[in-house]
mmCIF file with all atom_site columns, C-alpha atoms in Angstrom:
data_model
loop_
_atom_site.group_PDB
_atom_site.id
_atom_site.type_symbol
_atom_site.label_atom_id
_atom_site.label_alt_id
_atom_site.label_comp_id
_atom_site.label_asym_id
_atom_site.label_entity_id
_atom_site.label_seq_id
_atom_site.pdbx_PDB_ins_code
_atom_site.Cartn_x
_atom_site.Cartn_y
_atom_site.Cartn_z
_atom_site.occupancy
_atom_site.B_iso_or_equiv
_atom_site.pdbx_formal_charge
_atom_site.auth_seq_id
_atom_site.auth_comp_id
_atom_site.auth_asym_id
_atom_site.auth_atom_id
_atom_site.pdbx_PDB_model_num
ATOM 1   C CA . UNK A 1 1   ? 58.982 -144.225 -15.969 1.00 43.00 ? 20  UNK A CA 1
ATOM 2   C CA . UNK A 1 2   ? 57.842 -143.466 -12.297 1.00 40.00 ? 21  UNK A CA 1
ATOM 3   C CA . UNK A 1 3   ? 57.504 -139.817 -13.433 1.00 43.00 ? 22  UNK A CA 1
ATOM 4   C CA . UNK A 1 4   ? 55.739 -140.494 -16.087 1.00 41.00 ? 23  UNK A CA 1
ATOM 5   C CA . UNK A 1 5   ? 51.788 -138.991 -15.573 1.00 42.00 ? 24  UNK A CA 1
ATOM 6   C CA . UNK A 1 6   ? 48.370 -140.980 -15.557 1.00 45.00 ? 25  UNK A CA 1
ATOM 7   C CA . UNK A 1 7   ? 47.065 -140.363 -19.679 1.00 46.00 ? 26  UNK A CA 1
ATOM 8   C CA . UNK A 1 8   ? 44.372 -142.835 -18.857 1.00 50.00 ? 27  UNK A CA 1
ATOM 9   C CA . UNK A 1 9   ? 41.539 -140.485 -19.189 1.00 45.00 ? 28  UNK A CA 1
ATOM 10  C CA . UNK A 1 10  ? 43.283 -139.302 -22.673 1.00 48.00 ? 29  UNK A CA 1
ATOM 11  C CA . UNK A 1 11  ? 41.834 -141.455 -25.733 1.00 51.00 ? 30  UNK A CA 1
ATOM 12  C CA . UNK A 1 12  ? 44.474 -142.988 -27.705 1.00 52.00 ? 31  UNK A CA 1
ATOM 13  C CA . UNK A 1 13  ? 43.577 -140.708 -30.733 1.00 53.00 ? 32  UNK A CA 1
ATOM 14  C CA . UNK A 1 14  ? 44.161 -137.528 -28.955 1.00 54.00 ? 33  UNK A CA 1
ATOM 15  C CA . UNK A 1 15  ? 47.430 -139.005 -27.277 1.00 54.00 ? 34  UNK A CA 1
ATOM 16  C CA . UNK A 1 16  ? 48.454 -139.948 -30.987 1.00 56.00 ? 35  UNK A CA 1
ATOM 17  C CA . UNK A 1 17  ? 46.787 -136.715 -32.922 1.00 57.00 ? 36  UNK A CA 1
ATOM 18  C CA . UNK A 1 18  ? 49.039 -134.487 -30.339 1.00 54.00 ? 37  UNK A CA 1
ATOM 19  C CA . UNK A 1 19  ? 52.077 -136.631 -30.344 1.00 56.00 ? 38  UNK A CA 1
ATOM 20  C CA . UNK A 1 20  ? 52.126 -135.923 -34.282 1.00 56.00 ? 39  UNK A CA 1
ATOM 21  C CA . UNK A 1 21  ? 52.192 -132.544 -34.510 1.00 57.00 ? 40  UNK A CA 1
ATOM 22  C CA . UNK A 1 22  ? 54.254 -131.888 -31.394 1.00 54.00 ? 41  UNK A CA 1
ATOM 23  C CA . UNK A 1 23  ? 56.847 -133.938 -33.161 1.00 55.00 ? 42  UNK A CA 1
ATOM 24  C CA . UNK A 1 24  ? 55.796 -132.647 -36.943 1.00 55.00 ? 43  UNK A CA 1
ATOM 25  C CA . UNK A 1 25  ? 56.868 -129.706 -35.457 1.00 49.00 ? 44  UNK A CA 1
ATOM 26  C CA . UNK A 1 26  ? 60.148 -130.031 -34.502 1.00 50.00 ? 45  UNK A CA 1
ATOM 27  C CA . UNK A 1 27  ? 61.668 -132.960 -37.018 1.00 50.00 ? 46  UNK A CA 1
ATOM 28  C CA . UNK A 1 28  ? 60.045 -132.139 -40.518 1.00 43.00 ? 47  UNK A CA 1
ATOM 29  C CA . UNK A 1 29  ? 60.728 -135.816 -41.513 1.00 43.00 ? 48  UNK A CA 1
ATOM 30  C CA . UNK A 1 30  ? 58.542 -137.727 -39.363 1.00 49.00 ? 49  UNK A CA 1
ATOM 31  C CA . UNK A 1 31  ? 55.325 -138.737 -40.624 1.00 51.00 ? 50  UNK A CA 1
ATOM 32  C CA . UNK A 1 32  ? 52.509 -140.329 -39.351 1.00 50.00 ? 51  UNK A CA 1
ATOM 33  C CA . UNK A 1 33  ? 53.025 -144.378 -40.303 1.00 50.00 ? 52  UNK A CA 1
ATOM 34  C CA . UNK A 1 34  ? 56.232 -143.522 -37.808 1.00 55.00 ? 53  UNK A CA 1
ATOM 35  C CA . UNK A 1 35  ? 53.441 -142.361 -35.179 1.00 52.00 ? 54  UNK A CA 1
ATOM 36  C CA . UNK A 1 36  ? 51.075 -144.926 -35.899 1.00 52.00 ? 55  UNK A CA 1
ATOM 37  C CA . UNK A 1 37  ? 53.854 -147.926 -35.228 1.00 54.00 ? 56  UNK A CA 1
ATOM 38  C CA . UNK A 1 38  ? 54.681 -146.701 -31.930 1.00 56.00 ? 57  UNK A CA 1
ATOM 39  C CA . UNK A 1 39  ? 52.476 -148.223 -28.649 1.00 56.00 ? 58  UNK A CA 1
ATOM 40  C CA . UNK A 1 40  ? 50.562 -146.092 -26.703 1.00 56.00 ? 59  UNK A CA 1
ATOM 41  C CA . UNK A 1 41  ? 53.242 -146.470 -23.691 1.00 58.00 ? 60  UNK A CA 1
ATOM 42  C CA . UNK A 1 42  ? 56.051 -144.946 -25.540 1.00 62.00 ? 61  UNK A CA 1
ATOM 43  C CA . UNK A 1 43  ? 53.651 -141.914 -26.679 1.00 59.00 ? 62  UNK A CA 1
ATOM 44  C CA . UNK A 1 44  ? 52.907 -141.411 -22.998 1.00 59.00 ? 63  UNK A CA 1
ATOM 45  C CA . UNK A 1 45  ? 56.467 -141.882 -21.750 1.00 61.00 ? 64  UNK A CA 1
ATOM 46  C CA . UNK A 1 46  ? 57.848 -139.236 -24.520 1.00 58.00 ? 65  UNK A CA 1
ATOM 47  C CA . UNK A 1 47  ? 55.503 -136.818 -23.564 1.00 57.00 ? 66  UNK A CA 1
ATOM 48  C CA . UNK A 1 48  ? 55.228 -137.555 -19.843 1.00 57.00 ? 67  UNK A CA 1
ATOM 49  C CA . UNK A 1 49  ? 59.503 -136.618 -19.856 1.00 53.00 ? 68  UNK A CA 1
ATOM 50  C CA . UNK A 1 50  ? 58.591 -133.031 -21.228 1.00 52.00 ? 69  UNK A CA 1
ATOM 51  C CA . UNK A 1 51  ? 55.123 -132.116 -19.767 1.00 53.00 ? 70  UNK A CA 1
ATOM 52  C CA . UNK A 1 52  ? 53.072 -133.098 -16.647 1.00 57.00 ? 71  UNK A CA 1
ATOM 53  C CA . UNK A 1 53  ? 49.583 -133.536 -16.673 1.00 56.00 ? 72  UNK A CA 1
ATOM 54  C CA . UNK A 1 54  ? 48.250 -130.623 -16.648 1.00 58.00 ? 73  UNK A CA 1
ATOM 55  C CA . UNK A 1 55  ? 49.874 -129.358 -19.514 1.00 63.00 ? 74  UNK A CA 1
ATOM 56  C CA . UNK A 1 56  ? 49.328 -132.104 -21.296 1.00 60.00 ? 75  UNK A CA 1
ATOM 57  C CA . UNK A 1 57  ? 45.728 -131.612 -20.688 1.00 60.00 ? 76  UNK A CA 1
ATOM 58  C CA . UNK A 1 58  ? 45.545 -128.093 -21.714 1.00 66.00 ? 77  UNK A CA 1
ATOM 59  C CA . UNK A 1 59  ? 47.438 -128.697 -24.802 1.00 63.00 ? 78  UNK A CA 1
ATOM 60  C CA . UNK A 1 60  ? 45.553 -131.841 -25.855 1.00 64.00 ? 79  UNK A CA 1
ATOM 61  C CA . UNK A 1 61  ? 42.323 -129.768 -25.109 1.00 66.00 ? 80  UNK A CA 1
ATOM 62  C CA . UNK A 1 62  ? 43.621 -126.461 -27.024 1.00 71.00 ? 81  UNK A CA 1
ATOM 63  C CA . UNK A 1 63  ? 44.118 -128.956 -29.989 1.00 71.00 ? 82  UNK A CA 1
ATOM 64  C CA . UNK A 1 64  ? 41.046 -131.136 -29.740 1.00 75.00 ? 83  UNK A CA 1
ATOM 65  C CA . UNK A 1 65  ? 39.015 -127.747 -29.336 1.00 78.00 ? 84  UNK A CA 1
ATOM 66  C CA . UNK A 1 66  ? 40.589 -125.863 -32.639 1.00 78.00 ? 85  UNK A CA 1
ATOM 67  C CA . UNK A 1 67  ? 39.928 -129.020 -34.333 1.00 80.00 ? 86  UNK A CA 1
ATOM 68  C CA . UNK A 1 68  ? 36.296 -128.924 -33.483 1.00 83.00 ? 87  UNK A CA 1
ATOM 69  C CA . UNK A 1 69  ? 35.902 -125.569 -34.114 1.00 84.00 ? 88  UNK A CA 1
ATOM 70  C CA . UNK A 1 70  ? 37.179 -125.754 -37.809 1.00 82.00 ? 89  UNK A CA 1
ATOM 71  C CA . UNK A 1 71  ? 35.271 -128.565 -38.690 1.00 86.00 ? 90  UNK A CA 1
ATOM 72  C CA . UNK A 1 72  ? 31.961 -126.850 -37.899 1.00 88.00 ? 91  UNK A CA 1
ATOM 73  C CA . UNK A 1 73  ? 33.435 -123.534 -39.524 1.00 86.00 ? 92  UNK A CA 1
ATOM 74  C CA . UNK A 1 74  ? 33.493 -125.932 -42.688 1.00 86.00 ? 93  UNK A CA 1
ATOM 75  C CA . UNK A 1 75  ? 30.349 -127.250 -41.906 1.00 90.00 ? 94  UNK A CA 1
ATOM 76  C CA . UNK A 1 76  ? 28.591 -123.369 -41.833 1.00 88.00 ? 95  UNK A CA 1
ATOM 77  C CA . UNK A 1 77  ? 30.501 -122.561 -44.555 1.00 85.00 ? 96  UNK A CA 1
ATOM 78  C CA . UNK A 1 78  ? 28.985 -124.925 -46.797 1.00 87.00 ? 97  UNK A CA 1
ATOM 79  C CA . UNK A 1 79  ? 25.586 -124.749 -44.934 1.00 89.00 ? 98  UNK A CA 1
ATOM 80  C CA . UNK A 1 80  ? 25.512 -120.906 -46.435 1.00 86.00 ? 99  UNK A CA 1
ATOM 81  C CA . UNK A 1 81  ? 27.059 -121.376 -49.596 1.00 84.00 ? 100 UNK A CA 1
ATOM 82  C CA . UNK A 1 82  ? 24.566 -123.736 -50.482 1.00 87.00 ? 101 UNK A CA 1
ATOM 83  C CA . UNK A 1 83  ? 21.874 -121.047 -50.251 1.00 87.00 ? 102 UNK A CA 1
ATOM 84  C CA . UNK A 1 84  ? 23.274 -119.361 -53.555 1.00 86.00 ? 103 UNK A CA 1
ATOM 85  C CA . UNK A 1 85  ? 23.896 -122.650 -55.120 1.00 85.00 ? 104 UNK A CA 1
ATOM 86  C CA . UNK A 1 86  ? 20.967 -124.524 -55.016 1.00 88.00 ? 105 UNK A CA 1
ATOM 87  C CA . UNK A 1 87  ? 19.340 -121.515 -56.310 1.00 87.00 ? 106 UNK A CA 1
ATOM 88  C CA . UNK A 1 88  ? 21.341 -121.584 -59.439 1.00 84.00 ? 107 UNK A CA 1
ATOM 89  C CA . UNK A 1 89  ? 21.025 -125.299 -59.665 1.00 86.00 ? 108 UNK A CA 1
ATOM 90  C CA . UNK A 1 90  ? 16.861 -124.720 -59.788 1.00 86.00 ? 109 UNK A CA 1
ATOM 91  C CA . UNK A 1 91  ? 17.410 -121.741 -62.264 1.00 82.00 ? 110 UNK A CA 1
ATOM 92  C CA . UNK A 1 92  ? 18.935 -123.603 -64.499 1.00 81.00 ? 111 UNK A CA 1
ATOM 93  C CA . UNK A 1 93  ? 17.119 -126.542 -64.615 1.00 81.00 ? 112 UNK A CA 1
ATOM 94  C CA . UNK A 1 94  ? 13.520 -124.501 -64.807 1.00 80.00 ? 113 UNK A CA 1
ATOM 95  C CA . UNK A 1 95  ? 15.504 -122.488 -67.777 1.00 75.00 ? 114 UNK A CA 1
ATOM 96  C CA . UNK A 1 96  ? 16.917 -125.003 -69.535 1.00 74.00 ? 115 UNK A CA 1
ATOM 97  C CA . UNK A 1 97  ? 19.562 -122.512 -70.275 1.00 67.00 ? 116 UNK A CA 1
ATOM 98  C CA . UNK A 1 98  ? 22.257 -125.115 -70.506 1.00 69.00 ? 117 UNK A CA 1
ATOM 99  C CA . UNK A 1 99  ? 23.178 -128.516 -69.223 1.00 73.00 ? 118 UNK A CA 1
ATOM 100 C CA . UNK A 1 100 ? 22.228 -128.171 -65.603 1.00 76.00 ? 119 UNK A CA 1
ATOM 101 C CA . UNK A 1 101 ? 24.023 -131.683 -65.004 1.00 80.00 ? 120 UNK A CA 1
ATOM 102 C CA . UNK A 1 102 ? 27.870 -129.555 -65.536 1.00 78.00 ? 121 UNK A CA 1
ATOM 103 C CA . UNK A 1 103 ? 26.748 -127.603 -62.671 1.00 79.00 ? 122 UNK A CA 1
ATOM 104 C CA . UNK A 1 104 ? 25.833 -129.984 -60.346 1.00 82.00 ? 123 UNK A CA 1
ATOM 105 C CA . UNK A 1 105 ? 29.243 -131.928 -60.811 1.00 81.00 ? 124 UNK A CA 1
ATOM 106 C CA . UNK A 1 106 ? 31.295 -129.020 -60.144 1.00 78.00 ? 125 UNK A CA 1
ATOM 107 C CA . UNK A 1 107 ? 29.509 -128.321 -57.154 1.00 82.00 ? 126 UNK A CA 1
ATOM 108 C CA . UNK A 1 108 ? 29.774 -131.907 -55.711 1.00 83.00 ? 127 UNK A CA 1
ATOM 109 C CA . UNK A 1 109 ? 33.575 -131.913 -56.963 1.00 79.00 ? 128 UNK A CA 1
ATOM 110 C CA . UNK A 1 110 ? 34.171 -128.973 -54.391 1.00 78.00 ? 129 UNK A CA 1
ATOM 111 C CA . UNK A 1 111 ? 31.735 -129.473 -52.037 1.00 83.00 ? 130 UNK A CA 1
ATOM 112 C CA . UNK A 1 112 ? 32.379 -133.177 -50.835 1.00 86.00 ? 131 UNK A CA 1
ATOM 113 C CA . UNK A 1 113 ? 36.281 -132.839 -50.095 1.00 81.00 ? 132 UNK A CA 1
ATOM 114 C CA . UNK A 1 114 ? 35.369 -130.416 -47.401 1.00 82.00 ? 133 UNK A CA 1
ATOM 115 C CA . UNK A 1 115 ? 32.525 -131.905 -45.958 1.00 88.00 ? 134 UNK A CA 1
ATOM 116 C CA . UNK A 1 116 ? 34.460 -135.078 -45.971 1.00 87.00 ? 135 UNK A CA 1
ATOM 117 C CA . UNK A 1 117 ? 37.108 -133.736 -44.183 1.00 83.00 ? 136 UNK A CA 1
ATOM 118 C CA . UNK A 1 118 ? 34.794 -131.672 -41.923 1.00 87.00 ? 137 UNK A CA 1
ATOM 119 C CA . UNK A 1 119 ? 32.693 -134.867 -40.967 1.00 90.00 ? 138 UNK A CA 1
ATOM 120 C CA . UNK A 1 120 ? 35.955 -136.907 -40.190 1.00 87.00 ? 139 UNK A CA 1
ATOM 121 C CA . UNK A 1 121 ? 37.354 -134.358 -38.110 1.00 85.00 ? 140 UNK A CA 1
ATOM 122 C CA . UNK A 1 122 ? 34.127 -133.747 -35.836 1.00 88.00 ? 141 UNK A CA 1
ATOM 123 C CA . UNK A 1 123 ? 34.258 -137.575 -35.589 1.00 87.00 ? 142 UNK A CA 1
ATOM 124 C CA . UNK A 1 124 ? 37.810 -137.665 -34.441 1.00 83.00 ? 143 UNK A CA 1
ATOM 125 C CA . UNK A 1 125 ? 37.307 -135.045 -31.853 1.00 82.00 ? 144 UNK A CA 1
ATOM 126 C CA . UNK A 1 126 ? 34.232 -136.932 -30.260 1.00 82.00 ? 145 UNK A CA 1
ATOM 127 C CA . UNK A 1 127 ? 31.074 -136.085 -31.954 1.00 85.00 ? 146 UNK A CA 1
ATOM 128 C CA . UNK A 1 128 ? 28.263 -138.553 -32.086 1.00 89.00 ? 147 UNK A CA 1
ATOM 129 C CA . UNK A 1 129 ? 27.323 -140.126 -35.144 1.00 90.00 ? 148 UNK A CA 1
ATOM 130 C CA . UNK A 1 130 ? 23.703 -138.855 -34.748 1.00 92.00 ? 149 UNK A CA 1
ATOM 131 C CA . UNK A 1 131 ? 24.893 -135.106 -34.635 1.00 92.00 ? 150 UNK A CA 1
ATOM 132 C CA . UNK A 1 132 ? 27.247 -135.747 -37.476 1.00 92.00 ? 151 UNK A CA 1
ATOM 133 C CA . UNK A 1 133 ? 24.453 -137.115 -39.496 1.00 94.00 ? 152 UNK A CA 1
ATOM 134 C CA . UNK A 1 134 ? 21.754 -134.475 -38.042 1.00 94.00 ? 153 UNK A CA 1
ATOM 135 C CA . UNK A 1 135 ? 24.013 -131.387 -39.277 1.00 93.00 ? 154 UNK A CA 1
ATOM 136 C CA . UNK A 1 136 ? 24.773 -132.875 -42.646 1.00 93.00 ? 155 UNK A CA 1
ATOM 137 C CA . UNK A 1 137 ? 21.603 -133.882 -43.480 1.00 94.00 ? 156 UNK A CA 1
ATOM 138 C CA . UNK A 1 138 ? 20.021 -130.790 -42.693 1.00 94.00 ? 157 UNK A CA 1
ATOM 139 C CA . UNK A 1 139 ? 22.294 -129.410 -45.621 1.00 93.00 ? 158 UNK A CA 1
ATOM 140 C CA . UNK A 1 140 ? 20.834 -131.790 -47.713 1.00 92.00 ? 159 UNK A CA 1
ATOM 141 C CA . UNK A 1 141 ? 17.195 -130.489 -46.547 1.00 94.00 ? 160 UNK A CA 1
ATOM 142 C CA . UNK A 1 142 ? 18.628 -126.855 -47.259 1.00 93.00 ? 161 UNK A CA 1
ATOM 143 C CA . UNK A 1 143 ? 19.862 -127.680 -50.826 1.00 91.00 ? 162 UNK A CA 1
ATOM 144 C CA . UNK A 1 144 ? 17.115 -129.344 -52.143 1.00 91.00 ? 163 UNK A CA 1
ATOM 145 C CA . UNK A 1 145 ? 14.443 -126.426 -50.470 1.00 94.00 ? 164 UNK A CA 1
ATOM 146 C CA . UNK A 1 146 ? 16.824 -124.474 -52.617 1.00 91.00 ? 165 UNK A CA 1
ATOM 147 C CA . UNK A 1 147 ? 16.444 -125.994 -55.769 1.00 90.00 ? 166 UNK A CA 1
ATOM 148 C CA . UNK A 1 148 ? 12.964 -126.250 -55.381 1.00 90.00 ? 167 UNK A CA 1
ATOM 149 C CA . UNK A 1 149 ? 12.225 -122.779 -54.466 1.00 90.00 ? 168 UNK A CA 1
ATOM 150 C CA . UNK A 1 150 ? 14.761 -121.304 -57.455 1.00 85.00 ? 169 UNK A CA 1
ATOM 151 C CA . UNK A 1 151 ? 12.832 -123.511 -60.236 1.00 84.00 ? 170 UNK A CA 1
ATOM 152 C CA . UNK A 1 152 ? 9.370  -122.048 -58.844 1.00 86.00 ? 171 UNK A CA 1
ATOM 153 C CA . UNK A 1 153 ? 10.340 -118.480 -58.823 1.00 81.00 ? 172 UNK A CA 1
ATOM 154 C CA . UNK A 1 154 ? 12.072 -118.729 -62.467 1.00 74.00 ? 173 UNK A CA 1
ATOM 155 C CA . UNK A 1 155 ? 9.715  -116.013 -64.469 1.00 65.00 ? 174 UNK A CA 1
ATOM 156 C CA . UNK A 1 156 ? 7.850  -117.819 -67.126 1.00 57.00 ? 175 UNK A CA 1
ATOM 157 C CA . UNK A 1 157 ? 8.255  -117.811 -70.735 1.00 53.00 ? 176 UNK A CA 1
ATOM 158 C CA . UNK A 1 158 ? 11.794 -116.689 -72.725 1.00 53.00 ? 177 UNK A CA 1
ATOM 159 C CA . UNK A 1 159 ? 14.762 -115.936 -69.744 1.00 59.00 ? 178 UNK A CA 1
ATOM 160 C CA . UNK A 1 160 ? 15.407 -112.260 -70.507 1.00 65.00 ? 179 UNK A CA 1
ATOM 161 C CA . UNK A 1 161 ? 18.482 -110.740 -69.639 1.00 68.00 ? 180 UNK A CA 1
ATOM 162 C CA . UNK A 1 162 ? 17.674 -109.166 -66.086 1.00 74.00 ? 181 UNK A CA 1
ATOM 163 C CA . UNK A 1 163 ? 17.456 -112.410 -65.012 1.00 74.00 ? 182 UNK A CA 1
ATOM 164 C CA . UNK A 1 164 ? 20.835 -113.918 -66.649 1.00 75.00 ? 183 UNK A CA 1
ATOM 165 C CA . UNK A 1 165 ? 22.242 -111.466 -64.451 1.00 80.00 ? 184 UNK A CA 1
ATOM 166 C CA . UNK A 1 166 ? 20.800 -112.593 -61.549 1.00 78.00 ? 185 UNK A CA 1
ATOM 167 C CA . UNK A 1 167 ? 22.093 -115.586 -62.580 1.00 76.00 ? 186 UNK A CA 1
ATOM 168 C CA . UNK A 1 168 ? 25.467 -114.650 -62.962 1.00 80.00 ? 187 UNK A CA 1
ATOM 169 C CA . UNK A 1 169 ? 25.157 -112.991 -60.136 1.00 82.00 ? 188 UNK A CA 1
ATOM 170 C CA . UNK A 1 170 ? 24.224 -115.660 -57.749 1.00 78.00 ? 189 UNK A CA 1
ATOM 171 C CA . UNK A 1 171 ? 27.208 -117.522 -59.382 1.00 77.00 ? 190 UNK A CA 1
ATOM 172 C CA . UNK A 1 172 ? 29.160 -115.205 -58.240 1.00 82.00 ? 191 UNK A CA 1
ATOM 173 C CA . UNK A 1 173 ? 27.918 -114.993 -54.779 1.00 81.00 ? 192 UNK A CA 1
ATOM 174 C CA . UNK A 1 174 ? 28.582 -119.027 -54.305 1.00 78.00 ? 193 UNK A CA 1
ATOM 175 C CA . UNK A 1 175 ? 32.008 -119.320 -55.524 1.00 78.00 ? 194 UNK A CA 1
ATOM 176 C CA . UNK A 1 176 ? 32.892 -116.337 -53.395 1.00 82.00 ? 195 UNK A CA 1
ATOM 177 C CA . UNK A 1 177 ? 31.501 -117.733 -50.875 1.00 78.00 ? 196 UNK A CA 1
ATOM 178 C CA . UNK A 1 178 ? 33.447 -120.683 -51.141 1.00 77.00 ? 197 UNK A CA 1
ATOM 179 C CA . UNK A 1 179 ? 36.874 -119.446 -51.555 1.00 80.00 ? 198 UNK A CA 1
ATOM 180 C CA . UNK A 1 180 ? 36.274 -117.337 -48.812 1.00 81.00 ? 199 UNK A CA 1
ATOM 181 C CA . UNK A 1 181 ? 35.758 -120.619 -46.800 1.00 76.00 ? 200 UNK A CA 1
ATOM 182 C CA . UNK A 1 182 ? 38.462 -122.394 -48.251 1.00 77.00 ? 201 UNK A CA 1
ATOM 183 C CA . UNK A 1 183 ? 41.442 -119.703 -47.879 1.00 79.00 ? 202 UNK A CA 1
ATOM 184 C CA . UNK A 1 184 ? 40.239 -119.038 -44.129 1.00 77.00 ? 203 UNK A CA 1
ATOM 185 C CA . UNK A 1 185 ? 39.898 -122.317 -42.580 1.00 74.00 ? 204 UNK A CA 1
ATOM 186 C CA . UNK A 1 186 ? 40.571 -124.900 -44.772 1.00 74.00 ? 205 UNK A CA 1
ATOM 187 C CA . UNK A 1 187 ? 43.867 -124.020 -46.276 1.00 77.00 ? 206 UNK A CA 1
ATOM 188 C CA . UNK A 1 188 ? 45.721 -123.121 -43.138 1.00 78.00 ? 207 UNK A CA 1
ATOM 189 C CA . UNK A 1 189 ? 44.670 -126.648 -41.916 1.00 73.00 ? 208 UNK A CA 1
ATOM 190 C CA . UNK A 1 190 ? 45.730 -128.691 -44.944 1.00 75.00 ? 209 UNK A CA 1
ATOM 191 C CA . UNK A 1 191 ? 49.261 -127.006 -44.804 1.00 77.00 ? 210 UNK A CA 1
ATOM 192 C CA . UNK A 1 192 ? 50.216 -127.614 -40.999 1.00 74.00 ? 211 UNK A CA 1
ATOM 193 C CA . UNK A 1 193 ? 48.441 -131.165 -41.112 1.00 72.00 ? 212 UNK A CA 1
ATOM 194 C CA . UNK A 1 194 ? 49.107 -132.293 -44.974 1.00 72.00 ? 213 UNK A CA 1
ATOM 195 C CA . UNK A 1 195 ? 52.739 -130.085 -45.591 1.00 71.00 ? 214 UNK A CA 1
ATOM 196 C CA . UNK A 1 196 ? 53.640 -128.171 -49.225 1.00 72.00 ? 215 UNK A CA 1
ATOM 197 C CA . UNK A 1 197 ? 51.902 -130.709 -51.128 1.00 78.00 ? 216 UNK A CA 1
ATOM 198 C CA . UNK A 1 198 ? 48.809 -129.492 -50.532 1.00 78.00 ? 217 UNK A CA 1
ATOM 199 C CA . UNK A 1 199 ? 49.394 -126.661 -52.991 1.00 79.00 ? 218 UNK A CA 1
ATOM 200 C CA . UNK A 1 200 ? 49.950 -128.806 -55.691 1.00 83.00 ? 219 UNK A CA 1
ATOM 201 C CA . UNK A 1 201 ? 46.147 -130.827 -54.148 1.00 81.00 ? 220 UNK A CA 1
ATOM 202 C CA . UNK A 1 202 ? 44.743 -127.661 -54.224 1.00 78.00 ? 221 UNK A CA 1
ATOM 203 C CA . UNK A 1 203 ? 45.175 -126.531 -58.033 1.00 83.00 ? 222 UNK A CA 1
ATOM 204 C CA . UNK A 1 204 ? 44.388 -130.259 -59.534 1.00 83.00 ? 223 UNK A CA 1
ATOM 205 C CA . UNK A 1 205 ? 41.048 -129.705 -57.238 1.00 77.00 ? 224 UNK A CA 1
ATOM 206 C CA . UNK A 1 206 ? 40.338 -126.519 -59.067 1.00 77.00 ? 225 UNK A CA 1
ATOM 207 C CA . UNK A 1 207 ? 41.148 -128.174 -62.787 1.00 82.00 ? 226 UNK A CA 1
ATOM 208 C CA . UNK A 1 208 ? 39.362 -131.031 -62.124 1.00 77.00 ? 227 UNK A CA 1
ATOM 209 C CA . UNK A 1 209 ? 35.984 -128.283 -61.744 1.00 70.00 ? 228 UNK A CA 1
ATOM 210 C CA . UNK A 1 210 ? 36.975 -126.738 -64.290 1.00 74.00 ? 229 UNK A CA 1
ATOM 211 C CA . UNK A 1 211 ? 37.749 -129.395 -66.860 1.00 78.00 ? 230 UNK A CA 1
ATOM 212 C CA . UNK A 1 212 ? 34.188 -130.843 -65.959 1.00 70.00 ? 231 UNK A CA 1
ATOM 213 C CA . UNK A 1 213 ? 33.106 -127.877 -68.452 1.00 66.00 ? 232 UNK A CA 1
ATOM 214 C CA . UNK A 1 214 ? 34.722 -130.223 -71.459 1.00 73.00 ? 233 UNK A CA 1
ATOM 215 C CA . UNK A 1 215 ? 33.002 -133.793 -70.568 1.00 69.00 ? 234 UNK A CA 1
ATOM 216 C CA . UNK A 1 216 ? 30.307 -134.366 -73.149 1.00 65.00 ? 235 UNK A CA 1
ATOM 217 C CA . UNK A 1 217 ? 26.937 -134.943 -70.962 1.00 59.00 ? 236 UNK A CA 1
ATOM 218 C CA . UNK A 1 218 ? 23.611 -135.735 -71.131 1.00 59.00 ? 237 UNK A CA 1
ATOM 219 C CA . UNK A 1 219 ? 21.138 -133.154 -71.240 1.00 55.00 ? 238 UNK A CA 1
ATOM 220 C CA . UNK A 1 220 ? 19.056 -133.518 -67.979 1.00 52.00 ? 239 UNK A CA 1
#
């Protein structure tokens, strides 16, 4: 259409990512095979009949800018809730109070959804590969300094119960941690993006830690 506005400069991902929602809100029933299937003309031609550039700009920039800005909230908020963890993970292996192996596969089971999601999201909204990679590693550097430092500072001989408390404690202070995370930026974003299933997602995540607790293991 001669009306229709220049989205040149817009990538087709951000043409596509705010053609979904715009129409997720208004018609429940679309989905996003229904988005994918349609060419990049007829996105720009739908939305160049209700906004002109500029808003299109603003509102693909609004989106493209929340996006970012969650995906490095998850990113912090596993950065710092790895602190307490890896802690507890070097406690328990210096210990050998129980199977340290349970604990690490919980922690993976809840940790690698988000930073999955986290790292496709910065990717989607134009982050280079080499940041991506330089912020996630440097979580990896952060948990294993961590576990290292928790396994050096366990007191020697029996574990008395001061320090089971501290352990407990620490427990504590991760999974807190993490549901504070979780309920504040990651939830809101799986509903609007993902719909009511995500509840349903959301508990068999939480079983699946928890049923780890029943899978016979080897003692590390």
């Amino acid at each position: 259409a001669a009306d229709t506005p220049d989205l040149d400069h817009f990538s087709s991902a951000a043409l596509r990512e705010f053609a979904w929602r715009r129409r997720r809100r208004s018609d429940a029933s679309d989905t996003d095979k229904e988005t994918a299937e349609r060419s990049e003309d007829d996105l720009a031609s739908e939305m160049g009949d209700i906004l002109n550039e500029d808003e299109m700009a603003e509102a693909v920039g609004r989106d493209m800018v929340k996006d970012r800005n969650t995906a490095l909230m998850i990113w912090l908020g596993i950065l710092i809730d790895a602190v307490p963890e890896s802690l507890v993970i070097g406690f328990i292996v210096a210990a050998r109070t129980r199977n340290p192996l349970i604990f690490v596969v919980a922690v993976y089971l809840s940790n690698f959804p988000e930073a999955l999601a986290s790292a496709a999201t910065m990717k989607a909204v134009g982050l280079t590969h080499v940041r991506i990679m330089t912020l996630w590693t440097a979580t990896c550097v952060v948990t294993g300094v961590g576990a290292a430092i928790g396994a050096e500072i366990i007191p020697e001989g029996e574990v008395t119960g001061n320090f089971q408390q501290l352990v407990t404690g620490m427990e504590g202070l991760a999974a807190g941690a993490m549901l504070t995370m979780i309920a504040q930026t990651m939830l809101p974003e799986a509903i609007e993006k993902g719909g009511a299933g995500m509840g349903v997602a959301t508990l068999c995540g939480f079983l699946s830690s928890a049923l780890v607790g029943l899978i016979p293991m080897p003692v590390l």
